CSV table of C-alpha atoms in Angstrom, one decimal:
chain,number,residue,atom,x,y,z
A,6,GLN,CA,3.0,-14.4,-0.9
A,7,SER,CA,6.3,-15.7,0.0
A,8,ALA,CA,7.4,-14.5,4.1
A,9,LEU,CA,10.0,-12.1,4.5
A,10,THR,CA,13.7,-13.3,5.2
A,11,GLN,CA,14.8,-12.4,8.6
A,12,PRO,CA,17.8,-13.9,9.9
A,13,ALA,CA,16.9,-16.7,12.6
A,14,SER,CA,18.6,-15.3,15.3
A,15,VAL,CA,20.9,-12.5,16.4
A,16,SER,CA,22.6,-11.5,20.0
A,17,GLY,CA,24.5,-8.8,21.4
A,18,SER,CA,25.8,-7.7,24.9
A,19,PRO,CA,23.8,-5.1,27.2
A,20,GLY,CA,24.5,-1.3,25.9
A,21,GLN,CA,25.7,-2.6,22.9
A,22,SER,CA,23.4,-2.1,19.5
A,23,ILE,CA,22.3,-4.7,16.8
A,24,THR,CA,20.6,-4.4,13.5
A,25,ILE,CA,17.9,-7.0,12.3
A,26,SER,CA,17.5,-7.1,8.6
A,27,CYS,CA,14.4,-8.1,6.9
A,28,THR,CA,14.8,-8.8,3.2
A,29,GLY,CA,11.5,-8.7,0.8
A,30,THR,CA,11.3,-8.0,-3.1
A,31,SER,CA,10.1,-5.4,-5.4
A,32,SER,CA,6.5,-6.2,-4.7
A,33,ASP,CA,6.7,-5.7,-1.4
A,34,ILE,CA,9.1,-3.7,0.6
A,35,GLY,CA,10.7,-2.2,-2.2
A,36,ALA,CA,7.5,-0.8,-3.5
A,37,TYR,CA,5.9,0.6,-0.3
A,38,ASN,CA,6.8,2.5,2.9
A,39,TYR,CA,4.5,0.4,4.7
A,40,VAL,CA,7.0,-1.6,6.6
A,41,SER,CA,6.4,-2.4,10.4
A,42,TRP,CA,8.5,-4.2,13.1
A,43,TYR,CA,7.0,-6.1,16.1
A,44,LEU,CA,8.4,-7.4,19.4
A,45,GLN,CA,6.8,-10.6,20.9
A,46,HIS,CA,7.5,-12.3,24.5
A,47,PRO,CA,6.7,-15.9,24.4
A,48,GLY,CA,2.7,-16.5,25.1
A,49,LYS,CA,2.2,-12.7,24.7
A,50,ALA,CA,0.4,-10.6,21.6
A,51,PRO,CA,3.1,-9.1,19.4
A,52,LYS,CA,3.9,-5.2,20.4
A,53,LEU,CA,4.4,-2.7,17.7
A,54,LEU,CA,7.6,-1.2,17.5
A,55,ILE,CA,7.9,0.4,14.3
A,56,TYR,CA,5.1,1.6,11.4
A,57,ASP,CA,5.8,3.3,8.0
A,58,VAL,CA,9.5,2.5,8.0
A,59,ALA,CA,10.8,4.8,10.6
A,60,ASN,CA,7.7,5.7,12.9
A,61,ARG,CA,7.7,4.7,16.5
A,62,PRO,CA,4.3,4.7,17.9
A,63,SER,CA,3.5,6.5,21.2
A,64,GLY,CA,5.5,4.9,24.1
A,65,ILE,CA,8.0,3.2,22.3
A,66,SER,CA,11.5,3.9,23.2
A,67,ASN,CA,13.7,5.8,20.8
A,68,ARG,CA,16.2,3.0,21.2
A,69,PHE,CA,14.6,1.4,18.5
A,70,SER,CA,14.8,2.7,15.1
A,71,GLY,CA,14.1,1.7,11.6
A,72,SER,CA,15.1,2.1,7.8
A,73,LYS,CA,14.6,0.8,4.7
A,74,SER,CA,17.1,0.5,1.6
A,75,GLY,CA,15.6,-0.9,-1.5
A,76,ASN,CA,14.0,-4.4,-1.0
A,77,THR,CA,15.5,-4.5,2.7
A,78,ALA,CA,14.4,-3.1,5.8
A,79,SER,CA,16.4,-2.8,9.2
A,80,LEU,CA,15.6,-2.7,12.8
A,81,THR,CA,18.3,-1.2,15.0
A,82,ILE,CA,18.1,-1.5,19.1
A,83,SER,CA,20.8,0.5,20.4
A,84,GLY,CA,21.7,0.4,24.4
A,85,LEU,CA,20.7,-3.2,24.4
A,86,GLN,CA,18.8,-4.3,27.5
A,87,ALA,CA,17.8,-7.7,29.0
A,88,GLU,CA,14.1,-6.8,28.9
A,89,ASP,CA,15.0,-6.3,24.8
A,90,GLU,CA,15.3,-10.4,24.6
A,91,ALA,CA,12.2,-11.3,22.5
A,92,ASP,CA,11.2,-12.5,19.1
A,93,TYR,CA,10.8,-9.8,16.4
A,94,TYR,CA,9.0,-9.7,13.4
A,95,CYS,CA,8.8,-7.2,10.4
A,96,GLY,CA,6.4,-7.3,8.0
A,97,SER,CA,4.9,-5.4,4.9
A,98,PHE,CA,2.3,-4.2,2.6
A,99,THR,CA,2.1,-6.0,-0.9
A,100,SER,CA,1.2,-5.5,-4.7
A,101,SER,CA,-1.6,-7.9,-4.0
A,102,GLY,CA,-3.4,-5.9,-1.3
A,103,THR,CA,-2.0,-8.2,1.7
A,104,TRP,CA,0.2,-8.0,4.2
A,105,VAL,CA,3.4,-10.3,4.5
A,106,PHE,CA,5.4,-11.0,7.9
A,107,GLY,CA,9.1,-12.1,8.3
A,108,GLY,CA,9.8,-15.8,9.6
A,109,GLY,CA,11.0,-13.6,12.9
A,110,THR,CA,14.2,-13.0,14.7
A,111,LYS,CA,15.0,-14.6,18.1
A,112,LEU,CA,17.4,-12.0,19.9
A,113,THR,CA,19.1,-13.1,23.0
A,114,VAL,CA,21.2,-10.5,25.1
A,115,LEU,CA,24.3,-12.3,26.5
B,140,GLU,CA,-9.5,3.2,26.2
B,141,VAL,CA,-9.3,0.8,23.0
B,142,GLN,CA,-9.9,-2.8,23.8
B,143,VAL,CA,-10.2,-5.8,21.2
B,144,VAL,CA,-11.8,-8.8,23.3
B,145,GLN,CA,-12.2,-12.3,20.8
B,146,SER,CA,-14.1,-15.1,21.5
B,147,GLY,CA,-14.7,-18.5,19.5
B,148,GLY,CA,-12.1,-21.1,19.2
B,149,GLY,CA,-11.6,-24.6,20.7
B,150,LEU,CA,-11.1,-27.8,19.1
B,151,VAL,CA,-12.6,-29.3,15.8
B,152,GLN,CA,-12.0,-32.0,13.4
B,153,PRO,CA,-10.7,-31.7,9.9
B,154,GLY,CA,-13.2,-30.5,7.5
B,155,GLY,CA,-15.1,-28.7,10.1
B,156,SER,CA,-15.9,-25.0,10.8
B,157,LEU,CA,-15.5,-22.4,13.1
B,158,ARG,CA,-16.3,-18.7,13.8
B,159,LEU,CA,-14.2,-16.7,15.6
B,160,SER,CA,-15.5,-13.1,17.0
B,161,CYS,CA,-13.9,-9.9,18.1
B,162,VAL,CA,-15.5,-7.1,19.6
B,163,ALA,CA,-14.0,-3.3,19.7
B,164,SER,CA,-14.0,-0.7,21.6
B,165,GLY,CA,-12.9,2.6,22.7
B,166,PHE,CA,-12.5,3.9,19.0
B,167,THR,CA,-14.7,4.6,15.9
B,168,PHE,CA,-14.7,0.9,14.3
B,169,THR,CA,-15.4,2.0,11.0
B,170,ASN,CA,-12.4,4.4,10.6
B,171,TYR,CA,-9.6,1.6,11.0
B,172,ALA,CA,-8.6,-1.1,9.0
B,173,MET,CA,-8.7,-5.0,11.0
B,174,SER,CA,-6.9,-7.9,10.5
B,175,TRP,CA,-6.5,-11.5,11.6
B,176,VAL,CA,-3.1,-12.9,12.1
B,177,ARG,CA,-2.6,-16.4,13.5
B,178,GLN,CA,0.7,-18.5,15.1
B,179,ALA,CA,1.0,-21.9,14.7
B,180,PRO,CA,3.1,-23.7,17.3
B,181,GLY,CA,6.2,-22.9,17.8
B,182,ARG,CA,6.2,-20.8,14.4
B,183,GLY,CA,6.2,-17.2,13.3
B,184,LEU,CA,3.3,-14.5,12.8
B,185,GLU,CA,1.0,-15.3,9.6
B,186,TRP,CA,-1.4,-12.4,8.4
B,187,VAL,CA,-4.5,-14.2,7.4
B,188,SER,CA,-7.2,-11.9,6.2
B,189,GLY,CA,-8.0,-8.0,6.4
B,190,VAL,CA,-11.0,-5.3,5.9
B,191,PRO,CA,-10.0,-1.9,5.3
B,192,ALA,CA,-11.3,1.2,6.9
B,193,GLY,CA,-15.1,0.8,6.0
B,194,GLY,CA,-15.1,-2.6,5.6
B,195,ASP,CA,-15.6,-2.8,1.7
B,196,TYR,CA,-13.6,-4.8,0.6
B,197,THR,CA,-12.1,-8.2,1.9
B,198,TYR,CA,-8.6,-9.5,1.3
B,199,TYR,CA,-6.8,-13.3,2.2
B,200,ALA,CA,-3.6,-15.1,2.3
B,201,ASP,CA,-3.5,-17.5,-0.4
B,202,SER,CA,-3.4,-20.2,2.5
B,203,VAL,CA,-7.0,-19.7,3.5
B,204,LYS,CA,-8.5,-17.9,0.5
B,205,GLY,CA,-12.0,-19.9,-0.5
B,206,ARG,CA,-12.0,-21.6,3.0
B,207,PHE,CA,-12.1,-18.8,5.2
B,208,THR,CA,-14.3,-15.4,5.3
B,209,ILE,CA,-14.0,-12.3,7.1
B,210,SER,CA,-16.7,-10.1,8.1
B,211,THR,CA,-18.0,-7.1,10.0
B,212,ASP,CA,-21.2,-6.1,11.9
B,213,ASN,CA,-20.5,-2.3,12.2
B,214,SER,CA,-23.7,-1.9,14.2
B,215,LYS,CA,-22.0,-4.3,17.0
B,216,ASN,CA,-18.1,-2.9,16.3
B,217,THR,CA,-17.5,-6.6,16.2
B,218,LEU,CA,-15.2,-8.3,13.1
B,219,TYR,CA,-15.3,-12.2,12.6
B,220,LEU,CA,-13.5,-15.1,10.5
B,221,GLN,CA,-15.7,-17.7,9.6
B,222,MET,CA,-13.6,-20.7,9.0
B,223,HIS,CA,-14.5,-24.0,6.7
B,224,SER,CA,-12.6,-26.9,5.3
B,225,LEU,CA,-10.1,-26.6,8.5
B,226,ARG,CA,-7.5,-28.2,8.1
B,227,VAL,CA,-4.4,-29.5,10.8
B,228,ASP,CA,-2.3,-26.6,9.5
B,229,ASP,CA,-4.5,-24.1,10.7
B,230,THR,CA,-4.1,-24.8,13.9
B,231,ALA,CA,-3.0,-21.5,15.4
B,232,VAL,CA,-3.5,-18.8,18.0
B,233,TYR,CA,-5.5,-16.5,16.2
B,234,TYR,CA,-5.3,-12.7,16.9
B,235,CYS,CA,-7.5,-9.8,15.4
B,236,ALA,CA,-5.8,-6.5,15.3
B,237,LYS,CA,-6.4,-3.1,15.0
B,238,ASP,CA,-4.3,-0.8,12.5
B,239,ILE,CA,-2.6,2.0,14.2
B,240,ILE,CA,-3.6,4.9,11.5
B,241,SER,CA,-7.0,5.6,10.0
B,242,GLY,CA,-8.4,4.9,6.9
B,243,ARG,CA,-5.9,2.4,5.8
B,244,LEU,CA,-6.6,-0.7,3.0
B,245,VAL,CA,-4.9,-3.2,5.2
B,246,ALA,CA,-4.4,-3.2,9.2
B,247,GLY,CA,-0.8,-4.4,9.2
B,248,SER,CA,0.8,-1.6,11.5
B,249,CYS,CA,-1.3,-3.0,14.4
B,250,ASP,CA,-1.0,-1.2,17.6
B,251,TYR,CA,-4.0,-3.1,19.3
B,252,TRP,CA,-4.5,-6.9,19.5
B,253,GLY,CA,-6.6,-9.3,21.1
B,254,GLN,CA,-5.8,-11.6,23.4
B,255,GLY,CA,-5.8,-14.3,20.9
B,256,THR,CA,-7.6,-17.6,20.8
B,257,LEU,CA,-6.8,-21.0,20.2
B,258,VAL,CA,-7.9,-23.1,17.1
B,259,THR,CA,-6.8,-26.7,17.3
B,260,VAL,CA,-7.5,-28.9,14.3
B,261,SER,CA,-7.5,-32.7,15.2
B,262,SER,CA,-9.5,-35.9,15.1
């Protein structure tokens, strides 16, 4: 159950687009379309942004989009806003019947 | 309104035990998978354990297998996490969470989370 691999940090200016990658294996991301993305502000519970690779829960802005290719999933945030500054986590279902998260990516809005 | 309210937690010595509870309301509890997720201070999220919709099976991360037990009381819409043989590296904020889609095996796409409860393992 090794954690998925995410970049430790990414940054972008307001209005720009950024993409966060999440790399797993053929036993998790590569095997299932059960990939989720979360946003977490300090001291708060995680907030679901994307589920099942590319689906947005009700109320989530269409500035957030998800995709997957092979063993790597990606989260794209377009029209970057100051409020998007937070930690982002990916997660995936695994062949062991468990769930695994990535190590997290800190997004800085310059 | 969906609510997930946690209780339990606190300070415990290494080797000790603790039970966390999570009371759910506003949805049909048995229709949704539930999970426990933890976050050590300054660290990332770690999935700990889960039950599928209906709660017939249990799943655990390798790091807690054999020490933690997840269970449900469907009559009380309550999820539990019984923790034994606690170690210093179990220190974390523990969250319970509900999956967004009914009927799933593992709650990993969680749309509602508890408020989190701090478990501190220290002598």
